[in-house]
mmCIF file with all atom_site columns, C-alpha atoms in Angstrom:
data_model
loop_
_atom_site.group_PDB
_atom_site.id
_atom_site.type_symbol
_atom_site.label_atom_id
_atom_site.label_alt_id
_atom_site.label_comp_id
_atom_site.label_asym_id
_atom_site.label_entity_id
_atom_site.label_seq_id
_atom_site.pdbx_PDB_ins_code
_atom_site.Cartn_x
_atom_site.Cartn_y
_atom_site.Cartn_z
_atom_site.occupancy
_atom_site.B_iso_or_equiv
_atom_site.pdbx_formal_charge
_atom_site.auth_seq_id
_atom_site.auth_comp_id
_atom_site.auth_asym_id
_atom_site.auth_atom_id
_atom_site.pdbx_PDB_model_num
ATOM 1   C CA . GLU A 1 1   ? 8.910  -59.944 -1.757  1.00 48.00 ? 1   GLU A CA 1
ATOM 2   C CA . PHE A 1 2   ? 12.717 -59.833 -1.992  1.00 48.00 ? 2   PHE A CA 1
ATOM 3   C CA . LEU A 1 3   ? 13.114 -59.055 1.705   1.00 51.00 ? 3   LEU A CA 1
ATOM 4   C CA . LYS A 1 4   ? 11.006 -62.094 2.569   1.00 51.00 ? 4   LYS A CA 1
ATOM 5   C CA . GLN A 1 5   ? 13.403 -64.425 0.754   1.00 53.00 ? 5   GLN A CA 1
ATOM 6   C CA . GLU A 1 6   ? 15.646 -66.497 3.020   1.00 56.00 ? 6   GLU A CA 1
ATOM 7   C CA . ARG A 1 7   ? 18.769 -65.432 1.171   1.00 57.00 ? 7   ARG A CA 1
ATOM 8   C CA . PRO A 1 8   ? 19.674 -62.873 -1.485  1.00 59.00 ? 8   PRO A CA 1
ATOM 9   C CA . ALA A 1 9   ? 19.375 -63.715 -5.150  1.00 67.00 ? 9   ALA A CA 1
ATOM 10  C CA . ASN A 1 10  ? 22.892 -64.072 -6.543  1.00 74.00 ? 10  ASN A CA 1
ATOM 11  C CA . ARG A 1 11  ? 22.870 -63.180 -10.205 1.00 76.00 ? 11  ARG A CA 1
ATOM 12  C CA . SER A 1 12  ? 25.624 -62.674 -12.717 1.00 77.00 ? 12  SER A CA 1
ATOM 13  C CA . VAL A 1 13  ? 25.514 -59.352 -14.535 1.00 80.00 ? 13  VAL A CA 1
ATOM 14  C CA . SER A 1 14  ? 27.674 -58.972 -17.620 1.00 83.00 ? 14  SER A CA 1
ATOM 15  C CA . THR A 1 15  ? 25.602 -56.530 -19.707 1.00 87.00 ? 15  THR A CA 1
ATOM 16  C CA . MET A 1 16  ? 23.204 -53.637 -19.176 1.00 89.00 ? 16  MET A CA 1
ATOM 17  C CA . GLU A 1 17  ? 20.412 -55.923 -20.371 1.00 90.00 ? 17  GLU A CA 1
ATOM 18  C CA . ASP A 1 18  ? 21.251 -58.344 -17.514 1.00 88.00 ? 18  ASP A CA 1
ATOM 19  C CA . LEU A 1 19  ? 21.203 -55.482 -15.001 1.00 88.00 ? 19  LEU A CA 1
ATOM 20  C CA . ARG A 1 20  ? 17.861 -54.171 -16.316 1.00 89.00 ? 20  ARG A CA 1
ATOM 21  C CA . THR A 1 21  ? 16.373 -57.682 -16.072 1.00 88.00 ? 21  THR A CA 1
ATOM 22  C CA . VAL A 1 22  ? 17.439 -57.991 -12.435 1.00 86.00 ? 22  VAL A CA 1
ATOM 23  C CA . ALA A 1 23  ? 16.236 -54.443 -11.686 1.00 87.00 ? 23  ALA A CA 1
ATOM 24  C CA . SER A 1 24  ? 12.815 -55.210 -13.174 1.00 86.00 ? 24  SER A CA 1
ATOM 25  C CA . GLU A 1 25  ? 12.382 -58.161 -10.786 1.00 84.00 ? 25  GLU A CA 1
ATOM 26  C CA . TYR A 1 26  ? 13.289 -56.469 -7.480  1.00 84.00 ? 26  TYR A CA 1
ATOM 27  C CA . ASP A 1 27  ? 12.582 -53.277 -5.552  1.00 85.00 ? 27  ASP A CA 1
ATOM 28  C CA . ALA A 1 28  ? 16.316 -52.605 -5.179  1.00 86.00 ? 28  ALA A CA 1
ATOM 29  C CA . VAL A 1 29  ? 19.569 -54.073 -6.484  1.00 87.00 ? 29  VAL A CA 1
ATOM 30  C CA . ILE A 1 30  ? 22.712 -54.227 -4.367  1.00 84.00 ? 30  ILE A CA 1
ATOM 31  C CA . VAL A 1 31  ? 25.906 -54.943 -6.294  1.00 81.00 ? 31  VAL A CA 1
ATOM 32  C CA . ALA A 1 32  ? 28.288 -56.315 -3.655  1.00 74.00 ? 32  ALA A CA 1
ATOM 33  C CA . SER A 1 33  ? 30.916 -57.982 -5.764  1.00 66.00 ? 33  SER A CA 1
ATOM 34  C CA . GLY A 1 34  ? 33.800 -55.551 -5.598  1.00 69.00 ? 34  GLY A CA 1
ATOM 35  C CA . ARG A 1 35  ? 35.458 -53.531 -8.281  1.00 70.00 ? 35  ARG A CA 1
ATOM 36  C CA . ARG A 1 36  ? 34.875 -56.164 -10.954 1.00 71.00 ? 36  ARG A CA 1
ATOM 37  C CA . GLY A 1 37  ? 31.186 -56.520 -10.062 1.00 75.00 ? 37  GLY A CA 1
ATOM 38  C CA . LEU A 1 38  ? 29.959 -54.452 -12.978 1.00 80.00 ? 38  LEU A CA 1
ATOM 39  C CA . PRO A 1 39  ? 31.554 -54.434 -16.423 1.00 83.00 ? 39  PRO A CA 1
ATOM 40  C CA . ASP A 1 40  ? 33.012 -51.119 -17.589 1.00 83.00 ? 40  ASP A CA 1
ATOM 41  C CA . GLU A 1 41  ? 30.227 -50.696 -20.200 1.00 85.00 ? 41  GLU A CA 1
ATOM 42  C CA . CYS A 1 42  ? 27.610 -50.847 -17.416 1.00 85.00 ? 42  CYS A CA 1
ATOM 43  C CA . ARG A 1 43  ? 29.541 -48.408 -15.221 1.00 85.00 ? 43  ARG A CA 1
ATOM 44  C CA . GLU A 1 44  ? 29.944 -46.003 -18.113 1.00 86.00 ? 44  GLU A CA 1
ATOM 45  C CA . GLU A 1 45  ? 26.237 -46.038 -19.047 1.00 86.00 ? 45  GLU A CA 1
ATOM 46  C CA . LEU A 1 46  ? 25.201 -45.652 -15.398 1.00 84.00 ? 46  LEU A CA 1
ATOM 47  C CA . GLY A 1 47  ? 27.683 -42.823 -14.775 1.00 83.00 ? 47  GLY A CA 1
ATOM 48  C CA . CYS A 1 48  ? 29.528 -44.627 -11.993 1.00 82.00 ? 48  CYS A CA 1
ATOM 49  C CA . GLU A 1 49  ? 32.993 -45.097 -13.475 1.00 81.00 ? 49  GLU A CA 1
ATOM 50  C CA . MET A 1 50  ? 35.730 -46.206 -11.105 1.00 78.00 ? 50  MET A CA 1
ATOM 51  C CA . ARG A 1 51  ? 38.571 -44.090 -9.888  1.00 78.00 ? 51  ARG A CA 1
ATOM 52  C CA . TYR A 1 52  ? 41.665 -45.554 -8.276  1.00 76.00 ? 52  TYR A CA 1
ATOM 53  C CA . GLY A 1 53  ? 43.527 -44.203 -5.277  1.00 74.00 ? 53  GLY A CA 1
ATOM 54  C CA . ALA A 1 54  ? 46.525 -45.496 -3.342  1.00 76.00 ? 54  ALA A CA 1
ATOM 55  C CA . GLN A 1 55  ? 48.003 -48.824 -4.386  1.00 81.00 ? 55  GLN A CA 1
ATOM 56  C CA . ASP A 1 56  ? 49.811 -51.312 -2.144  1.00 85.00 ? 56  ASP A CA 1
ATOM 57  C CA . VAL A 1 57  ? 51.668 -54.536 -2.718  1.00 88.00 ? 57  VAL A CA 1
ATOM 58  C CA . CYS A 1 58  ? 49.988 -57.214 -0.609  1.00 90.00 ? 58  CYS A CA 1
ATOM 59  C CA . LEU A 1 59  ? 50.609 -60.810 0.316   1.00 91.00 ? 59  LEU A CA 1
ATOM 60  C CA . VAL A 1 60  ? 47.316 -62.699 0.467   1.00 93.00 ? 60  VAL A CA 1
ATOM 61  C CA . PHE A 1 61  ? 47.136 -66.086 2.158   1.00 94.00 ? 61  PHE A CA 1
ATOM 62  C CA . SER A 1 62  ? 44.050 -68.204 1.546   1.00 92.00 ? 62  SER A CA 1
ATOM 63  C CA . PHE A 1 63  ? 43.340 -70.773 4.256   1.00 93.00 ? 63  PHE A CA 1
ATOM 64  C CA . THR A 1 64  ? 40.774 -72.882 6.033   1.00 90.00 ? 64  THR A CA 1
ATOM 65  C CA . HIS A 1 65  ? 40.349 -72.447 9.775   1.00 82.00 ? 65  HIS A CA 1
ATOM 66  C CA . GLY A 1 66  ? 38.686 -73.763 12.892  1.00 72.00 ? 66  GLY A CA 1
ATOM 67  C CA . LEU A 1 67  ? 37.885 -70.322 14.259  1.00 65.00 ? 67  LEU A CA 1
ATOM 68  C CA . CYS A 1 68  ? 34.491 -68.608 14.125  1.00 49.00 ? 68  CYS A CA 1
ATOM 69  C CA . ASP A 1 69  ? 35.298 -65.331 15.886  1.00 56.00 ? 69  ASP A CA 1
ATOM 70  C CA . GLU A 1 70  ? 37.063 -62.334 14.431  1.00 58.00 ? 70  GLU A CA 1
ATOM 71  C CA . VAL A 1 71  ? 40.704 -62.063 15.447  1.00 64.00 ? 71  VAL A CA 1
ATOM 72  C CA . VAL A 1 72  ? 42.598 -58.799 15.782  1.00 62.00 ? 72  VAL A CA 1
ATOM 73  C CA . LEU A 1 73  ? 46.198 -59.126 14.693  1.00 75.00 ? 73  LEU A CA 1
ATOM 74  C CA . ASN A 1 74  ? 48.623 -56.347 15.494  1.00 76.00 ? 74  ASN A CA 1
ATOM 75  C CA . PRO A 1 75  ? 52.033 -56.899 13.954  1.00 78.00 ? 75  PRO A CA 1
ATOM 76  C CA . PRO A 1 76  ? 55.024 -55.863 16.061  1.00 78.00 ? 76  PRO A CA 1
ATOM 77  C CA . GLN A 1 77  ? 56.391 -52.338 15.606  1.00 80.00 ? 77  GLN A CA 1
ATOM 78  C CA . GLY A 1 78  ? 58.691 -51.993 12.632  1.00 80.00 ? 78  GLY A CA 1
ATOM 79  C CA . MET A 1 79  ? 57.138 -54.882 10.687  1.00 82.00 ? 79  MET A CA 1
ATOM 80  C CA . GLY A 1 80  ? 56.281 -52.401 7.928   1.00 82.00 ? 80  GLY A CA 1
ATOM 81  C CA . PHE A 1 81  ? 52.816 -53.646 6.962   1.00 87.00 ? 81  PHE A CA 1
ATOM 82  C CA . ARG A 1 82  ? 49.258 -54.064 8.263   1.00 86.00 ? 82  ARG A CA 1
ATOM 83  C CA . VAL A 1 83  ? 47.542 -57.418 8.819   1.00 88.00 ? 83  VAL A CA 1
ATOM 84  C CA . LEU A 1 84  ? 43.871 -58.109 8.190   1.00 86.00 ? 84  LEU A CA 1
ATOM 85  C CA . VAL A 1 85  ? 41.897 -61.353 8.411   1.00 88.00 ? 85  VAL A CA 1
ATOM 86  C CA . ARG A 1 86  ? 38.885 -61.535 6.130   1.00 84.00 ? 86  ARG A CA 1
ATOM 87  C CA . ALA A 1 87  ? 36.414 -64.343 6.777   1.00 81.00 ? 87  ALA A CA 1
ATOM 88  C CA . GLY A 1 88  ? 34.766 -66.109 3.879   1.00 79.00 ? 88  GLY A CA 1
ATOM 89  C CA . HIS A 1 89  ? 32.039 -68.686 3.615   1.00 78.00 ? 89  HIS A CA 1
ATOM 90  C CA . GLY A 1 90  ? 32.217 -71.577 6.098   1.00 81.00 ? 90  GLY A CA 1
ATOM 91  C CA . THR A 1 91  ? 35.793 -72.163 7.138   1.00 86.00 ? 91  THR A CA 1
ATOM 92  C CA . GLN A 1 92  ? 37.414 -70.261 4.238   1.00 88.00 ? 92  GLN A CA 1
ATOM 93  C CA . ALA A 1 93  ? 39.345 -67.080 5.088   1.00 90.00 ? 93  ALA A CA 1
ATOM 94  C CA . TRP A 1 94  ? 42.143 -64.804 3.881   1.00 91.00 ? 94  TRP A CA 1
ATOM 95  C CA . LEU A 1 95  ? 45.043 -63.248 5.748   1.00 91.00 ? 95  LEU A CA 1
ATOM 96  C CA . TRP A 1 96  ? 46.152 -60.001 4.096   1.00 90.00 ? 96  TRP A CA 1
ATOM 97  C CA . CYS A 1 97  ? 49.569 -58.424 4.698   1.00 91.00 ? 97  CYS A CA 1
ATOM 98  C CA . ILE A 1 98  ? 48.910 -54.947 3.306   1.00 89.00 ? 98  ILE A CA 1
ATOM 99  C CA . GLY A 1 99  ? 51.629 -52.527 2.298   1.00 88.00 ? 99  GLY A CA 1
ATOM 100 C CA . VAL A 1 100 ? 54.600 -54.862 2.214   1.00 88.00 ? 100 VAL A CA 1
ATOM 101 C CA . PRO A 1 101 ? 57.802 -53.212 0.979   1.00 88.00 ? 101 PRO A CA 1
ATOM 102 C CA . LYS A 1 102 ? 57.840 -52.911 -2.806  1.00 85.00 ? 102 LYS A CA 1
ATOM 103 C CA . ASP A 1 103 ? 61.523 -53.835 -2.893  1.00 85.00 ? 103 ASP A CA 1
ATOM 104 C CA . TRP A 1 104 ? 60.887 -57.342 -1.534  1.00 87.00 ? 104 TRP A CA 1
ATOM 105 C CA . GLU A 1 105 ? 61.803 -59.864 -4.195  1.00 88.00 ? 105 GLU A CA 1
ATOM 106 C CA . THR A 1 106 ? 58.744 -62.118 -4.441  1.00 90.00 ? 106 THR A CA 1
ATOM 107 C CA . LYS A 1 107 ? 57.319 -65.060 -6.342  1.00 89.00 ? 107 LYS A CA 1
ATOM 108 C CA . ARG A 1 108 ? 53.717 -64.747 -7.571  1.00 90.00 ? 108 ARG A CA 1
ATOM 109 C CA . GLN A 1 109 ? 52.357 -67.770 -5.658  1.00 91.00 ? 109 GLN A CA 1
ATOM 110 C CA . SER A 1 110 ? 53.314 -70.379 -3.067  1.00 91.00 ? 110 SER A CA 1
ATOM 111 C CA . GLY A 1 111 ? 52.431 -74.038 -2.771  1.00 92.00 ? 111 GLY A CA 1
ATOM 112 C CA . THR A 1 112 ? 50.048 -75.363 -0.116  1.00 94.00 ? 112 THR A CA 1
ATOM 113 C CA . THR A 1 113 ? 51.304 -75.663 3.460   1.00 94.00 ? 113 THR A CA 1
ATOM 114 C CA . ASN A 1 114 ? 49.939 -75.613 7.008   1.00 95.00 ? 114 ASN A CA 1
ATOM 115 C CA . CYS A 1 115 ? 52.012 -72.633 8.220   1.00 96.00 ? 115 CYS A CA 1
ATOM 116 C CA . PHE A 1 116 ? 51.830 -68.944 7.256   1.00 95.00 ? 116 PHE A CA 1
ATOM 117 C CA . GLY A 1 117 ? 55.550 -68.585 7.994   1.00 95.00 ? 117 GLY A CA 1
ATOM 118 C CA . GLU A 1 118 ? 56.432 -71.352 5.529   1.00 95.00 ? 118 GLU A CA 1
ATOM 119 C CA . ALA A 1 119 ? 54.173 -69.869 2.831   1.00 96.00 ? 119 ALA A CA 1
ATOM 120 C CA . PHE A 1 120 ? 55.780 -66.452 3.447   1.00 95.00 ? 120 PHE A CA 1
ATOM 121 C CA . ARG A 1 121 ? 59.288 -67.959 3.199   1.00 94.00 ? 121 ARG A CA 1
ATOM 122 C CA . GLU A 1 122 ? 58.289 -69.524 -0.122  1.00 94.00 ? 122 GLU A CA 1
ATOM 123 C CA . LEU A 1 123 ? 56.934 -66.208 -1.472  1.00 94.00 ? 123 LEU A CA 1
ATOM 124 C CA . VAL A 1 124 ? 59.639 -63.799 -0.303  1.00 94.00 ? 124 VAL A CA 1
ATOM 125 C CA . ALA A 1 125 ? 63.328 -64.198 -1.079  1.00 91.00 ? 125 ALA A CA 1
ATOM 126 C CA . ASP A 1 126 ? 65.509 -63.428 1.962   1.00 89.00 ? 126 ASP A CA 1
ATOM 127 C CA . ALA A 1 127 ? 62.474 -63.615 4.267   1.00 89.00 ? 127 ALA A CA 1
ATOM 128 C CA . ASP A 1 128 ? 62.965 -61.714 7.531   1.00 89.00 ? 128 ASP A CA 1
ATOM 129 C CA . PRO A 1 129 ? 63.076 -64.280 10.384  1.00 92.00 ? 129 PRO A CA 1
ATOM 130 C CA . ALA A 1 130 ? 61.022 -61.949 12.625  1.00 91.00 ? 130 ALA A CA 1
ATOM 131 C CA . VAL A 1 131 ? 58.211 -61.836 10.041  1.00 91.00 ? 131 VAL A CA 1
ATOM 132 C CA . VAL A 1 132 ? 58.396 -65.618 9.608   1.00 93.00 ? 132 VAL A CA 1
ATOM 133 C CA . ALA A 1 133 ? 58.115 -66.082 13.397  1.00 93.00 ? 133 ALA A CA 1
ATOM 134 C CA . TYR A 1 134 ? 55.194 -63.630 13.635  1.00 92.00 ? 134 TYR A CA 1
ATOM 135 C CA . LEU A 1 135 ? 53.278 -65.294 10.795  1.00 94.00 ? 135 LEU A CA 1
ATOM 136 C CA . THR A 1 136 ? 54.013 -68.746 12.235  1.00 94.00 ? 136 THR A CA 1
ATOM 137 C CA . SER A 1 137 ? 52.453 -67.658 15.542  1.00 90.00 ? 137 SER A CA 1
ATOM 138 C CA . ILE A 1 138 ? 49.316 -66.502 13.704  1.00 90.00 ? 138 ILE A CA 1
ATOM 139 C CA . THR A 1 139 ? 48.915 -70.000 12.263  1.00 91.00 ? 139 THR A CA 1
ATOM 140 C CA . THR A 1 140 ? 48.248 -71.385 15.731  1.00 86.00 ? 140 THR A CA 1
ATOM 141 C CA . ARG A 1 141 ? 45.906 -68.553 16.773  1.00 85.00 ? 141 ARG A CA 1
ATOM 142 C CA . LEU A 1 142 ? 43.748 -69.014 13.659  1.00 88.00 ? 142 LEU A CA 1
ATOM 143 C CA . LYS A 1 143 ? 44.017 -72.813 13.643  1.00 88.00 ? 143 LYS A CA 1
ATOM 144 C CA . ALA A 1 144 ? 44.912 -72.381 9.975   1.00 92.00 ? 144 ALA A CA 1
ATOM 145 C CA . GLN A 1 145 ? 45.341 -75.202 7.477   1.00 93.00 ? 145 GLN A CA 1
ATOM 146 C CA . GLU A 1 146 ? 45.682 -75.568 3.707   1.00 95.00 ? 146 GLU A CA 1
ATOM 147 C CA . ILE A 1 147 ? 47.483 -72.233 3.357   1.00 96.00 ? 147 ILE A CA 1
ATOM 148 C CA . THR A 1 148 ? 48.441 -70.871 -0.052  1.00 95.00 ? 148 THR A CA 1
ATOM 149 C CA . GLY A 1 149 ? 49.938 -67.441 -0.627  1.00 95.00 ? 149 GLY A CA 1
ATOM 150 C CA . ARG A 1 150 ? 50.076 -65.050 -3.541  1.00 94.00 ? 150 ARG A CA 1
ATOM 151 C CA . VAL A 1 151 ? 51.303 -61.535 -4.254  1.00 92.00 ? 151 VAL A CA 1
ATOM 152 C CA . VAL A 1 152 ? 48.735 -58.998 -5.464  1.00 90.00 ? 152 VAL A CA 1
ATOM 153 C CA . GLU A 1 153 ? 48.546 -55.280 -5.994  1.00 84.00 ? 153 GLU A CA 1
ATOM 154 C CA . ALA A 1 154 ? 45.572 -53.877 -4.114  1.00 81.00 ? 154 ALA A CA 1
ATOM 155 C CA . ALA A 1 155 ? 44.135 -50.474 -4.848  1.00 76.00 ? 155 ALA A CA 1
ATOM 156 C CA . VAL A 1 156 ? 41.621 -48.217 -3.216  1.00 73.00 ? 156 VAL A CA 1
ATOM 157 C CA . TRP A 1 157 ? 38.811 -47.763 -5.728  1.00 73.00 ? 157 TRP A CA 1
ATOM 158 C CA . LEU A 1 158 ? 35.620 -45.801 -5.664  1.00 74.00 ? 158 LEU A CA 1
ATOM 159 C CA . ALA A 1 159 ? 32.761 -44.527 -7.770  1.00 77.00 ? 159 ALA A CA 1
ATOM 160 C CA . ASP A 1 160 ? 31.454 -40.973 -7.579  1.00 77.00 ? 160 ASP A CA 1
ATOM 161 C CA . ASN A 1 161 ? 27.862 -42.238 -7.772  1.00 80.00 ? 161 ASN A CA 1
ATOM 162 C CA . PRO A 1 162 ? 27.506 -45.401 -5.656  1.00 83.00 ? 162 PRO A CA 1
ATOM 163 C CA . VAL A 1 163 ? 23.698 -45.085 -5.478  1.00 87.00 ? 163 VAL A CA 1
ATOM 164 C CA . LEU A 1 164 ? 21.793 -44.540 -8.700  1.00 87.00 ? 164 LEU A CA 1
ATOM 165 C CA . ASP A 1 165 ? 18.398 -45.042 -10.288 1.00 90.00 ? 165 ASP A CA 1
ATOM 166 C CA . LEU A 1 166 ? 18.025 -47.477 -13.163 1.00 89.00 ? 166 LEU A CA 1
ATOM 167 C CA . LYS A 1 167 ? 15.021 -47.283 -15.450 1.00 86.00 ? 167 LYS A CA 1
ATOM 168 C CA . ALA A 1 168 ? 13.827 -50.815 -16.145 1.00 78.00 ? 168 ALA A CA 1
ATOM 169 C CA . GLY A 1 169 ? 10.608 -50.975 -18.133 1.00 77.00 ? 169 GLY A CA 1
ATOM 170 C CA . ASP A 1 170 ? 8.017  -48.677 -16.571 1.00 84.00 ? 170 ASP A CA 1
ATOM 171 C CA . ARG A 1 171 ? 9.718  -48.446 -13.183 1.00 87.00 ? 171 ARG A CA 1
ATOM 172 C CA . VAL A 1 172 ? 12.829 -46.989 -11.617 1.00 91.00 ? 172 VAL A CA 1
ATOM 173 C CA . THR A 1 173 ? 14.902 -49.260 -9.369  1.00 91.00 ? 173 THR A CA 1
ATOM 174 C CA . PRO A 1 174 ? 17.677 -48.043 -7.045  1.00 91.00 ? 174 PRO A CA 1
ATOM 175 C CA . VAL A 1 175 ? 21.032 -49.710 -7.617  1.00 88.00 ? 175 VAL A CA 1
ATOM 176 C CA . VAL A 1 176 ? 23.577 -49.578 -4.781  1.00 87.00 ? 176 VAL A CA 1
ATOM 177 C CA . LEU A 1 177 ? 27.277 -50.336 -5.375  1.00 83.00 ? 177 LEU A CA 1
ATOM 178 C CA . VAL A 1 178 ? 28.976 -51.722 -2.272  1.00 77.00 ? 178 VAL A CA 1
#
């Protein structure tokens, strides 16, 4: 029945009781909401606690765009970080600069602008002109608008048991953590 639905059922899960209710209604449950998708109490009871790996300082720019296709962005040699574009719903997307130098003096958030280079300049004190020029060129390629930037610490996280069985009533439902 679930697979015949036009779109997945989006449900909020904040307790084990919530998770059991969802599991009793479907043949499988896929939790695709990232590391904060299940509360710690649920992870603990299910035996799928999180472990953290490498951590990076990242600049994340939220923006709207006029592009539908995926764009590969390769920063010039020596830039010191990786660039990833993550599409969202509709025209919403995020540009991630992953692994920026930890010694960069940064603000937590920028105002709204229509240029990645300007948002970068607002976030990073003594912004490197080469990085500003590179990010400005990306603005045109992505047809980006309404850009806001913020500094975050991103971490690799994982669970030892990403697929598990949850007993809900008289049945067992597989739960998959994505």
